[in-house]
Amino acid sequence: MKAIVKQTAGPGLELVDVRMPSMGVNDVLIRVLKTSICGTDVHIDGWDDWARKTIKPPMTIGHEFVGQVVDFGANVHDVRKGEIVSGEGHIVCGHCRNCRAGRRHLCRETVGVGVNRNGAFAEFISIPVTNVWHADPNIPLEILSCFDPLGNATHTALSFDVLGEDVLITGAGPIGCMAAAIVRYAGARHVVVTDLNPYRLEVARKMGATLAINPQEQDLTQVMQDLGMEEGFDVGLEMSGSAHALKGMIDAMCHGGKIALLGILPERVDLDWNKVIFNMITLKGIYGREMYETWYKMTVMIQAGLDISPVITHRIHYTDFKKGFELMKSGKSGKIVMDWAEVE
Ligand SMILES: [Zn+2]
Ligand SMILES: [Zn+2]
């Protein structure tokens, strides 16, 4: 089968023929229909420090996908052939304290699909049945292909109550933009998104941001005044991984404000911790999705009318993957969905 593979320890990816994935008794074999490209895939392609430490080539990359069940192992009973499914990209151990308590997103032994084992940028993928998400076939395939990052956005955006609250989102990448749509849908009053990239700010506006601004051109204090906000933002969602953005966010929060952190920050960030302490700010780290409460929530929000389609800005065939990665690097894209239809 065809797959997009990190062949050797260095920059670049190749489209090559690889062996069909093996399927154990607890696994489901899925024919991949659509995948979407993640920032993580771009890091693996570019071979940065993180990739060098984490990835063991040769490995098929990719973790955001939707597909159709073609086969399953002898222990699998609740999956049908032909069923449309997506997959949770974090494979957990199943026997640690958190796993046993149903808090699987907190497992310390998590293995990443397309990061620590072969991934979804291939014609077929095999994953444990416990990682299969039975998708609603009425939801468009391209939206289902984004359920993994939509899950990150949902997990972060619903970490704190946002009904009637003013929300600041730093970072208008696809996950920040999806979070804007979610908090708006969940009843937030003002949703202000910041980013330096005008293309992404435009996507954030389409996704329902009250205001999407470049903080180098527009001062947040002034923005708050213009919106009639007196005490600062109630909830902050840090999606940029920028230390500067986090500092600005802490300054813009109300006393007792709550911040969820998803963006991956530099190892060391100088913060004025007394602002966190005296202003009684809550900081919560977010990783991945809750299994499977987040998957349930995003499914029902989409069924109830949440529209995230403006975040999908490009659709390509997998044989054009290099174009997709170039687009991602240019910053002039939201989600890029790759189609895995067979080549004639
Ligand atoms: Zn991803
Ligand atoms: Zn575990």
PDB file of N, CA and C and ligand atoms in Angstrom, residues 36-41 62-64 148-150 152 175 289 335, ligand 1:
ATOM      1  N   SER A  36      -6.146  14.786   7.715  1.00  0.00           N
ATOM      2  CA  SER A  36      -5.768  16.193   7.672  1.00  0.00           C
ATOM      3  C   SER A  36      -4.387  16.370   8.276  1.00  0.00           C
ATOM      4  N   ILE A  37      -3.721  17.425   7.800  1.00  0.00           N
ATOM      5  CA  ILE A  37      -2.317  17.645   8.181  1.00  0.00           C
ATOM      6  C   ILE A  37      -2.277  18.474   9.456  1.00  0.00           C
ATOM      7  N   CYS A  38      -1.454  18.032  10.392  1.00  0.00           N
ATOM      8  CA  CYS A  38      -1.324  18.677  11.701  1.00  0.00           C
ATOM      9  C   CYS A  38       0.024  19.387  11.784  1.00  0.00           C
ATOM     10  N   GLY A  39       0.120  20.370  12.667  1.00  0.00           N
ATOM     11  CA  GLY A  39       1.401  21.014  12.946  1.00  0.00           C
ATOM     12  C   GLY A  39       2.451  19.983  13.352  1.00  0.00           C
ATOM     13  N   THR A  40       2.035  18.949  14.075  1.00  0.00           N
ATOM     14  CA  THR A  40       2.950  17.877  14.484  1.00  0.00           C
ATOM     15  C   THR A  40       3.605  17.230  13.263  1.00  0.00           C
ATOM     16  N   ASP A  41       2.806  17.005  12.214  1.00  0.00           N
ATOM     17  CA  ASP A  41       3.349  16.391  10.996  1.00  0.00           C
ATOM     18  C   ASP A  41       4.404  17.293  10.367  1.00  0.00           C
ATOM     19  N   GLY A  62       1.202  10.775  10.488  1.00  0.00           N
ATOM     20  CA  GLY A  62      -0.208  11.158  10.375  1.00  0.00           C
ATOM     21  C   GLY A  62      -1.071  10.548  11.459  1.00  0.00           C
ATOM     22  N   HIS A  63      -1.981  11.355  12.010  1.00  0.00           N
ATOM     23  CA  HIS A  63      -2.859  10.833  13.074  1.00  0.00           C
ATOM     24  C   HIS A  63      -4.285  11.366  12.971  1.00  0.00           C
ATOM     25  N   GLU A  64      -4.541  12.277  12.032  1.00  0.00           N
ATOM     26  CA  GLU A  64      -5.892  12.842  11.907  1.00  0.00           C
ATOM     27  C   GLU A  64      -6.550  12.196  10.694  1.00  0.00           C
ATOM     28  N   ASP A 148      -9.613  14.801  15.538  1.00  0.00           N
ATOM     29  CA  ASP A 148      -8.518  14.798  16.515  1.00  0.00           C
ATOM     30  C   ASP A 148      -8.196  16.239  16.964  1.00  0.00           C
ATOM     31  N   PRO A 149      -7.890  17.170  16.046  1.00  0.00           N
ATOM     32  CA  PRO A 149      -7.643  18.547  16.495  1.00  0.00           C
ATOM     33  C   PRO A 149      -8.906  19.241  17.017  1.00  0.00           C
ATOM     34  N   LEU A 150     -10.057  18.910  16.450  1.00  0.00           N
ATOM     35  CA  LEU A 150     -11.296  19.483  16.993  1.00  0.00           C
ATOM     36  C   LEU A 150     -11.465  19.035  18.444  1.00  0.00           C
ATOM     37  N   ASN A 152      -8.895  18.480  20.511  1.00  0.00           N
ATOM     38  CA  ASN A 152      -8.007  19.348  21.305  1.00  0.00           C
ATOM     39  C   ASN A 152      -8.711  20.665  21.607  1.00  0.00           C
ATOM     40  N   ILE A 175      -6.596  25.123  15.602  1.00  0.00           N
ATOM     41  CA  ILE A 175      -7.211  24.743  16.888  1.00  0.00           C
ATOM     42  C   ILE A 175      -7.751  25.979  17.613  1.00  0.00           C
ATOM     43  N   ARG A 289      -7.278  14.624  24.162  1.00  0.00           N
ATOM     44  CA  ARG A 289      -8.725  14.651  24.320  1.00  0.00           C
ATOM     45  C   ARG A 289      -9.130  13.726  25.463  1.00  0.00           C
ATOM     46  N   LYS A 335      -6.988  24.199   8.118  1.00  0.00           N
ATOM     47  CA  LYS A 335      -6.784  22.758   7.989  1.00  0.00           C
ATOM     48  C   LYS A 335      -6.674  22.398   6.510  1.00  0.00           C
TER      49      LYS A 335
HETATM   50 ZN    ZN B   1      -2.975  16.688  15.228  1.00  0.00          ZN
END
